[in-house]
Amino acid sequence: MAHTYEYPRPALTVDCVVFGFDGEGLQVLLIRRGVEPFLGTWALPGGFVHMEEDLEDAARRELREETSLSDVFLEQLRTFGTPGRDPRGRVVSVAFYALVRPEQHPAKGDTDASEAAWFSATALPPLAFDHREILEAALDRLRGKIRYQPVGFELLPKRFTLSQFQALYEAILGRPLDKRNFRKKLLAFDFLIPLDEFSEGSHRPARLHRFDRRKYDALVRKGFHFEI
């Protein structure tokens, strides 16, 4: 049975902030819009939610359609609904964010995205809608999250140096960290396994490590306090 509503209903969209790490800095996946409004402007992947669609399903569909990205862990960020945020009308967006390895997810535009590309989080182009605000909110969430949950498994290669791990945290926080203090606190959590392998191509090869997935997952579930 159809219902008649007294009040107009806003349109609902999803937007996705996808973070990656290239070994030196934090990256963000953007698409160039192929349709109006903001034709040709860079934006976060996203789009309208179908009437019978779950929010996370909509976010995954839009990521797949606009960037070919699939099989990633998504976490809901928050809702953005300031009137006037979308020139098409009253549009409310539910934002999600994801952590991936860029080398495993090359950017590829599709459907209403004429192009997709990875950008440095410190050198972003002008963004459509209120997507800069959404991105900053996701970055704030990530900066808070690294203090109570590990995030390296999603962003670092399978084998990595402690310097790479520190570079990741410095990229997220946007500031340098004391090397000795960082390593002391990091190793105390005991979720890294040192390998009998060393990095190549540097003046002083560094030992490689990998995650102990069982201990890593336990810390994800119960959390920890990483004061950095």
PDB file of C-alpha atoms in Angstrom:
ATOM      1  CA  MET A   1       0.000   0.000   0.000  1.00  0.00           C
ATOM      2  CA  ALA A   2       1.390   3.406  -1.011  1.00  0.00           C
ATOM      3  CA  HIS A   3       1.803   6.109   1.617  1.00  0.00           C
ATOM      4  CA  THR A   4       1.446   9.843   1.291  1.00  0.00           C
ATOM      5  CA  TYR A   5       3.958  11.888   3.321  1.00  0.00           C
ATOM      6  CA  GLU A   6       3.190  15.324   4.708  1.00  0.00           C
ATOM      7  CA  TYR A   7       6.806  16.460   4.344  1.00  0.00           C
ATOM      8  CA  PRO A   8       9.091  16.349   1.290  1.00  0.00           C
ATOM      9  CA  ARG A   9      11.787  13.704   1.453  1.00  0.00           C
ATOM     10  CA  PRO A  10      15.457  14.619   0.928  1.00  0.00           C
ATOM     11  CA  ALA A  11      17.497  12.576  -1.521  1.00  0.00           C
ATOM     12  CA  LEU A  12      20.115  10.253   0.016  1.00  0.00           C
ATOM     13  CA  THR A  13      23.655   9.688  -1.241  1.00  0.00           C
ATOM     14  CA  VAL A  14      26.814   7.931  -0.085  1.00  0.00           C
ATOM     15  CA  ASP A  15      30.379   9.254  -0.368  1.00  0.00           C
ATOM     16  CA  CYS A  16      33.565   7.253   0.128  1.00  0.00           C
ATOM     17  CA  VAL A  17      36.944   8.451   1.400  1.00  0.00           C
ATOM     18  CA  VAL A  18      39.549   5.871   0.355  1.00  0.00           C
ATOM     19  CA  PHE A  19      42.985   6.251   1.974  1.00  0.00           C
ATOM     20  CA  GLY A  20      46.169   4.586   0.787  1.00  0.00           C
ATOM     21  CA  PHE A  21      49.868   4.791   1.653  1.00  0.00           C
ATOM     22  CA  ASP A  22      52.612   4.855  -1.000  1.00  0.00           C
ATOM     23  CA  GLY A  23      55.522   4.332   1.379  1.00  0.00           C
ATOM     24  CA  GLU A  24      56.076   8.048   1.909  1.00  0.00           C
ATOM     25  CA  GLY A  25      52.751   9.820   2.269  1.00  0.00           C
ATOM     26  CA  LEU A  26      49.030   9.346   2.719  1.00  0.00           C
ATOM     27  CA  GLN A  27      47.040   9.086  -0.525  1.00  0.00           C
ATOM     28  CA  VAL A  28      43.368   9.720  -1.335  1.00  0.00           C
ATOM     29  CA  LEU A  29      41.425   8.195  -4.230  1.00  0.00           C
ATOM     30  CA  LEU A  30      39.414  10.770  -6.204  1.00  0.00           C
ATOM     31  CA  ILE A  31      37.259  10.710  -9.327  1.00  0.00           C
ATOM     32  CA  ARG A  32      36.782  13.437 -11.923  1.00  0.00           C
ATOM     33  CA  ARG A  33      33.083  14.041 -12.386  1.00  0.00           C
ATOM     34  CA  GLY A  34      31.793  13.292 -15.867  1.00  0.00           C
ATOM     35  CA  VAL A  35      28.355  14.839 -15.281  1.00  0.00           C
ATOM     36  CA  GLU A  36      26.872  18.028 -13.871  1.00  0.00           C
ATOM     37  CA  PRO A  37      26.958  19.503 -11.334  1.00  0.00           C
ATOM     38  CA  PHE A  38      30.692  20.181 -10.993  1.00  0.00           C
ATOM     39  CA  LEU A  39      31.439  18.632 -14.381  1.00  0.00           C
ATOM     40  CA  GLY A  40      35.193  18.021 -14.652  1.00  0.00           C
ATOM     41  CA  THR A  41      35.844  18.690 -10.948  1.00  0.00           C
ATOM     42  CA  TRP A  42      37.546  16.152  -8.700  1.00  0.00           C
ATOM     43  CA  ALA A  43      35.355  14.551  -6.050  1.00  0.00           C
ATOM     44  CA  LEU A  44      35.023  11.614  -3.699  1.00  0.00           C
ATOM     45  CA  PRO A  45      33.530   8.458  -5.217  1.00  0.00           C
ATOM     46  CA  GLY A  46      29.826   8.227  -4.439  1.00  0.00           C
ATOM     47  CA  GLY A  47      26.291   8.608  -5.648  1.00  0.00           C
ATOM     48  CA  PHE A  48      22.597   8.195  -4.938  1.00  0.00           C
ATOM     49  CA  VAL A  49      21.224   5.315  -2.870  1.00  0.00           C
ATOM     50  CA  HIS A  50      18.634   3.129  -4.576  1.00  0.00           C
ATOM     51  CA  MET A  51      15.260   2.802  -2.858  1.00  0.00           C
ATOM     52  CA  GLU A  52      15.721  -0.861  -1.846  1.00  0.00           C
ATOM     53  CA  GLU A  53      19.458  -0.625  -1.185  1.00  0.00           C
ATOM     54  CA  ASP A  54      21.394  -0.892   2.069  1.00  0.00           C
ATOM     55  CA  LEU A  55      23.732   2.052   2.721  1.00  0.00           C
ATOM     56  CA  GLU A  56      26.940   0.027   2.727  1.00  0.00           C
ATOM     57  CA  ASP A  57      25.803  -1.877  -0.362  1.00  0.00           C
ATOM     58  CA  ALA A  58      25.298   1.468  -2.092  1.00  0.00           C
ATOM     59  CA  ALA A  59      28.788   2.633  -1.089  1.00  0.00           C
ATOM     60  CA  ARG A  60      30.333  -0.584  -2.405  1.00  0.00           C
ATOM     61  CA  ARG A  61      28.382  -0.339  -5.660  1.00  0.00           C
ATOM     62  CA  GLU A  62      29.473   3.258  -6.242  1.00  0.00           C
ATOM     63  CA  LEU A  63      33.105   2.406  -5.505  1.00  0.00           C
ATOM     64  CA  ARG A  64      32.959  -0.489  -7.929  1.00  0.00           C
ATOM     65  CA  GLU A  65      31.181   1.498 -10.641  1.00  0.00           C
ATOM     66  CA  GLU A  66      33.308   4.649 -10.408  1.00  0.00           C
ATOM     67  CA  THR A  67      36.758   3.289  -9.514  1.00  0.00           C
ATOM     68  CA  SER A  68      36.609  -0.519 -10.057  1.00  0.00           C
ATOM     69  CA  LEU A  69      37.483  -0.880  -6.352  1.00  0.00           C
ATOM     70  CA  SER A  70      35.973  -3.920  -4.622  1.00  0.00           C
ATOM     71  CA  ASP A  71      36.484  -6.208  -1.642  1.00  0.00           C
ATOM     72  CA  VAL A  72      37.554  -3.479   0.780  1.00  0.00           C
ATOM     73  CA  PHE A  73      36.616  -2.959   4.409  1.00  0.00           C
ATOM     74  CA  LEU A  74      34.330   0.067   4.794  1.00  0.00           C
ATOM     75  CA  GLU A  75      33.596   1.895   8.022  1.00  0.00           C
ATOM     76  CA  GLN A  76      30.775   4.397   8.334  1.00  0.00           C
ATOM     77  CA  LEU A  77      32.028   7.885   9.172  1.00  0.00           C
ATOM     78  CA  ARG A  78      29.018  10.161   9.737  1.00  0.00           C
ATOM     79  CA  THR A  79      26.176  11.970   7.987  1.00  0.00           C
ATOM     80  CA  PHE A  80      26.487  15.311   6.190  1.00  0.00           C
ATOM     81  CA  GLY A  81      23.274  17.223   5.608  1.00  0.00           C
ATOM     82  CA  THR A  82      23.874  20.975   5.607  1.00  0.00           C
ATOM     83  CA  PRO A  83      21.180  22.624   3.433  1.00  0.00           C
ATOM     84  CA  GLY A  84      22.679  23.863   0.170  1.00  0.00           C
ATOM     85  CA  ARG A  85      25.534  21.348   0.120  1.00  0.00           C
ATOM     86  CA  ASP A  86      24.262  20.034  -3.229  1.00  0.00           C
ATOM     87  CA  PRO A  87      22.946  22.391  -5.964  1.00  0.00           C
ATOM     88  CA  ARG A  88      20.545  19.682  -7.186  1.00  0.00           C
ATOM     89  CA  GLY A  89      18.349  20.062  -4.107  1.00  0.00           C
ATOM     90  CA  ARG A  90      18.054  18.808  -0.528  1.00  0.00           C
ATOM     91  CA  VAL A  91      20.572  15.974  -0.449  1.00  0.00           C
ATOM     92  CA  VAL A  92      21.884  14.179   2.637  1.00  0.00           C
ATOM     93  CA  SER A  93      25.035  12.076   2.372  1.00  0.00           C
ATOM     94  CA  VAL A  94      26.254   9.206   4.549  1.00  0.00           C
ATOM     95  CA  ALA A  95      30.046   9.027   4.351  1.00  0.00           C
ATOM     96  CA  PHE A  96      32.238   5.935   4.620  1.00  0.00           C
ATOM     97  CA  TYR A  97      35.988   5.525   4.647  1.00  0.00           C
ATOM     98  CA  ALA A  98      38.330   2.703   3.669  1.00  0.00           C
ATOM     99  CA  LEU A  99      42.020   1.834   4.003  1.00  0.00           C
ATOM    100  CA  VAL A 100      43.708   0.071   1.065  1.00  0.00           C
ATOM    101  CA  ARG A 101      47.087  -0.496  -0.570  1.00  0.00           C
ATOM    102  CA  PRO A 102      47.209   1.684  -3.721  1.00  0.00           C
ATOM    103  CA  GLU A 103      49.447  -0.767  -5.597  1.00  0.00           C
ATOM    104  CA  GLN A 104      46.696  -3.387  -5.281  1.00  0.00           C
ATOM    105  CA  HIS A 105      43.979  -0.975  -6.412  1.00  0.00           C
ATOM    106  CA  PRO A 106      45.014   1.038  -9.479  1.00  0.00           C
ATOM    107  CA  ALA A 107      42.675   3.943 -10.151  1.00  0.00           C
ATOM    108  CA  LYS A 108      40.228   3.450 -13.032  1.00  0.00           C
ATOM    109  CA  GLY A 109      37.322   5.776 -13.804  1.00  0.00           C
ATOM    110  CA  ASP A 110      33.985   4.428 -15.015  1.00  0.00           C
ATOM    111  CA  THR A 111      30.238   5.284 -15.384  1.00  0.00           C
ATOM    112  CA  ASP A 112      29.765   8.972 -14.437  1.00  0.00           C
ATOM    113  CA  ALA A 113      33.444   9.308 -13.433  1.00  0.00           C
ATOM    114  CA  SER A 114      35.516  10.301 -16.448  1.00  0.00           C
ATOM    115  CA  GLU A 115      38.763   9.608 -14.581  1.00  0.00           C
ATOM    116  CA  ALA A 116      40.056   8.282 -11.263  1.00  0.00           C
ATOM    117  CA  ALA A 117      43.434   8.951  -9.656  1.00  0.00           C
ATOM    118  CA  TRP A 118      45.373   8.789  -6.405  1.00  0.00           C
ATOM    119  CA  PHE A 119      46.363  12.144  -4.890  1.00  0.00           C
ATOM    120  CA  SER A 120      48.628  13.071  -2.018  1.00  0.00           C
ATOM    121  CA  ALA A 121      46.498  14.009   1.000  1.00  0.00           C
ATOM    122  CA  THR A 122      48.678  17.126   1.384  1.00  0.00           C
ATOM    123  CA  ALA A 123      48.275  18.291  -2.233  1.00  0.00           C
ATOM    124  CA  LEU A 124      44.627  17.872  -3.157  1.00  0.00           C
ATOM    125  CA  PRO A 125      42.863  19.688  -6.015  1.00  0.00           C
ATOM    126  CA  PRO A 126      39.669  21.712  -5.414  1.00  0.00           C
ATOM    127  CA  LEU A 127      36.838  19.290  -4.614  1.00  0.00           C
ATOM    128  CA  ALA A 128      33.146  19.272  -5.534  1.00  0.00           C
ATOM    129  CA  PHE A 129      30.257  19.718  -3.093  1.00  0.00           C
ATOM    130  CA  ASP A 130      31.409  19.624   0.566  1.00  0.00           C
ATOM    131  CA  HIS A 131      33.845  16.824  -0.112  1.00  0.00           C
ATOM    132  CA  ARG A 132      36.780  18.674   1.443  1.00  0.00           C
ATOM    133  CA  GLU A 133      34.846  18.762   4.725  1.00  0.00           C
ATOM    134  CA  ILE A 134      34.040  15.061   4.444  1.00  0.00           C
ATOM    135  CA  LEU A 135      37.659  14.212   3.733  1.00  0.00           C
ATOM    136  CA  GLU A 136      38.890  16.239   6.716  1.00  0.00           C
ATOM    137  CA  ALA A 137      36.399  14.466   8.969  1.00  0.00           C
ATOM    138  CA  ALA A 138      37.675  11.093   7.750  1.00  0.00           C
ATOM    139  CA  LEU A 139      41.264  12.147   8.358  1.00  0.00           C
ATOM    140  CA  ASP A 140      40.381  13.259  11.884  1.00  0.00           C
ATOM    141  CA  ARG A 141      38.765   9.857  12.490  1.00  0.00           C
ATOM    142  CA  LEU A 142      41.866   8.082  11.183  1.00  0.00           C
ATOM    143  CA  ARG A 143      44.150  10.188  13.392  1.00  0.00           C
ATOM    144  CA  GLY A 144      42.086   9.225  16.394  1.00  0.00           C
ATOM    145  CA  LYS A 145      41.827   5.575  15.418  1.00  0.00           C
ATOM    146  CA  ILE A 146      45.587   4.938  15.271  1.00  0.00           C
ATOM    147  CA  ARG A 147      45.726   5.701  18.986  1.00  0.00           C
ATOM    148  CA  TYR A 148      43.402   2.839  19.931  1.00  0.00           C
ATOM    149  CA  GLN A 149      43.606   0.345  17.023  1.00  0.00           C
ATOM    150  CA  PRO A 150      46.360  -0.759  14.633  1.00  0.00           C
ATOM    151  CA  VAL A 151      45.848   0.237  10.986  1.00  0.00           C
ATOM    152  CA  GLY A 152      49.058  -0.949   9.343  1.00  0.00           C
ATOM    153  CA  PHE A 153      47.731  -4.237   7.980  1.00  0.00           C
ATOM    154  CA  GLU A 154      45.447  -2.443   5.512  1.00  0.00           C
ATOM    155  CA  LEU A 155      48.042   0.132   4.375  1.00  0.00           C
ATOM    156  CA  LEU A 156      51.538  -1.377   4.551  1.00  0.00           C
ATOM    157  CA  PRO A 157      53.000  -4.037   2.243  1.00  0.00           C
ATOM    158  CA  LYS A 158      53.127  -7.600   3.561  1.00  0.00           C
ATOM    159  CA  ARG A 159      56.780  -7.132   4.501  1.00  0.00           C
ATOM    160  CA  PHE A 160      57.907  -3.759   5.775  1.00  0.00           C
ATOM    161  CA  THR A 161      60.581  -1.987   7.815  1.00  0.00           C
ATOM    162  CA  LEU A 162      60.015  -0.207  11.099  1.00  0.00           C
ATOM    163  CA  SER A 163      60.914   3.017   9.291  1.00  0.00           C
ATOM    164  CA  GLN A 164      58.026   2.424   6.873  1.00  0.00           C
ATOM    165  CA  PHE A 165      55.685   1.844   9.813  1.00  0.00           C
ATOM    166  CA  GLN A 166      56.806   5.115  11.400  1.00  0.00           C
ATOM    167  CA  ALA A 167      56.480   6.933   8.065  1.00  0.00           C
ATOM    168  CA  LEU A 168      52.861   5.757   7.881  1.00  0.00           C
ATOM    169  CA  TYR A 169      52.039   7.161  11.313  1.00  0.00           C
ATOM    170  CA  GLU A 170      53.844  10.413  10.547  1.00  0.00           C
ATOM    171  CA  ALA A 171      51.883  10.744   7.302  1.00  0.00           C
ATOM    172  CA  ILE A 172      48.578  10.264   9.108  1.00  0.00           C
ATOM    173  CA  LEU A 173      49.431  12.611  11.974  1.00  0.00           C
ATOM    174  CA  GLY A 174      51.136  15.189   9.762  1.00  0.00           C
ATOM    175  CA  ARG A 175      54.136  15.563  12.077  1.00  0.00           C
ATOM    176  CA  PRO A 176      57.464  13.820  12.833  1.00  0.00           C
ATOM    177  CA  LEU A 177      57.797  11.289  15.656  1.00  0.00           C
ATOM    178  CA  ASP A 178      60.770  10.470  17.824  1.00  0.00           C
ATOM    179  CA  LYS A 179      62.290   7.298  16.358  1.00  0.00           C
ATOM    180  CA  ARG A 180      63.438   5.645  19.591  1.00  0.00           C
ATOM    181  CA  ASN A 181      60.248   6.398  21.508  1.00  0.00           C
ATOM    182  CA  PHE A 182      57.989   5.270  18.647  1.00  0.00           C
ATOM    183  CA  ARG A 183      59.764   1.944  18.192  1.00  0.00           C
ATOM    184  CA  LYS A 184      59.838   1.210  21.899  1.00  0.00           C
ATOM    185  CA  LYS A 185      56.080   1.688  22.205  1.00  0.00           C
ATOM    186  CA  LEU A 186      55.328  -0.107  18.938  1.00  0.00           C
ATOM    187  CA  LEU A 187      57.359  -3.221  19.773  1.00  0.00           C
ATOM    188  CA  ALA A 188      55.772  -3.422  23.230  1.00  0.00           C
ATOM    189  CA  PHE A 189      52.478  -4.456  21.598  1.00  0.00           C
ATOM    190  CA  ASP A 190      54.175  -7.602  20.261  1.00  0.00           C
ATOM    191  CA  PHE A 191      52.226  -7.926  17.003  1.00  0.00           C
ATOM    192  CA  LEU A 192      55.264  -7.708  14.697  1.00  0.00           C
ATOM    193  CA  ILE A 193      57.363 -10.677  13.607  1.00  0.00           C
ATOM    194  CA  PRO A 194      60.985  -9.868  12.621  1.00  0.00           C
ATOM    195  CA  LEU A 195      62.123 -11.697   9.483  1.00  0.00           C
ATOM    196  CA  ASP A 196      65.526 -12.921   8.368  1.00  0.00           C
ATOM    197  CA  GLU A 197      65.195 -10.615   5.377  1.00  0.00           C
ATOM    198  CA  PHE A 198      66.372  -7.065   4.766  1.00  0.00           C
ATOM    199  CA  SER A 199      65.312  -4.151   2.585  1.00  0.00           C
ATOM    200  CA  GLU A 200      67.097  -3.596  -0.705  1.00  0.00           C
ATOM    201  CA  GLY A 201      68.353  -0.512  -2.453  1.00  0.00           C
ATOM    202  CA  SER A 202      69.326   1.486   0.646  1.00  0.00           C
ATOM    203  CA  HIS A 203      72.751   2.362   2.044  1.00  0.00           C
ATOM    204  CA  ARG A 204      71.979   0.529   5.283  1.00  0.00           C
ATOM    205  CA  PRO A 205      69.577  -2.380   4.717  1.00  0.00           C
ATOM    206  CA  ALA A 206      66.865  -2.577   7.401  1.00  0.00           C
ATOM    207  CA  ARG A 207      65.256  -5.706   8.775  1.00  0.00           C
ATOM    208  CA  LEU A 208      61.844  -6.532   7.369  1.00  0.00           C
ATOM    209  CA  HIS A 209      58.860  -7.404   9.537  1.00  0.00           C
ATOM    210  CA  ARG A 210      55.387  -8.791   9.026  1.00  0.00           C
ATOM    211  CA  PHE A 211      52.271  -8.755  11.176  1.00  0.00           C
ATOM    212  CA  ASP A 212      51.310 -11.579  13.502  1.00  0.00           C
ATOM    213  CA  ARG A 213      47.745 -11.671  12.227  1.00  0.00           C
ATOM    214  CA  ARG A 214      46.344 -13.422  15.295  1.00  0.00           C
ATOM    215  CA  LYS A 215      47.765 -10.851  17.715  1.00  0.00           C
ATOM    216  CA  TYR A 216      46.940  -8.014  15.321  1.00  0.00           C
ATOM    217  CA  ASP A 217      43.288  -9.052  15.089  1.00  0.00           C
ATOM    218  CA  ALA A 218      43.117  -9.394  18.878  1.00  0.00           C
ATOM    219  CA  LEU A 219      44.280  -5.790  19.250  1.00  0.00           C
ATOM    220  CA  VAL A 220      41.729  -4.650  16.670  1.00  0.00           C
ATOM    221  CA  ARG A 221      38.975  -6.296  18.728  1.00  0.00           C
ATOM    222  CA  LYS A 222      39.999  -5.169  22.200  1.00  0.00           C
ATOM    223  CA  GLY A 223      41.943  -2.007  21.306  1.00  0.00           C
ATOM    224  CA  PHE A 224      44.961  -0.469  22.996  1.00  0.00           C
ATOM    225  CA  HIS A 225      46.294   2.882  24.136  1.00  0.00           C
ATOM    226  CA  PHE A 226      49.055   4.135  21.845  1.00  0.00           C
ATOM    227  CA  GLU A 227      50.114   7.548  23.134  1.00  0.00           C
ATOM    228  CA  ILE A 228      52.136   9.172  20.338  1.00  0.00           C
TER     229      ILE A 228
END
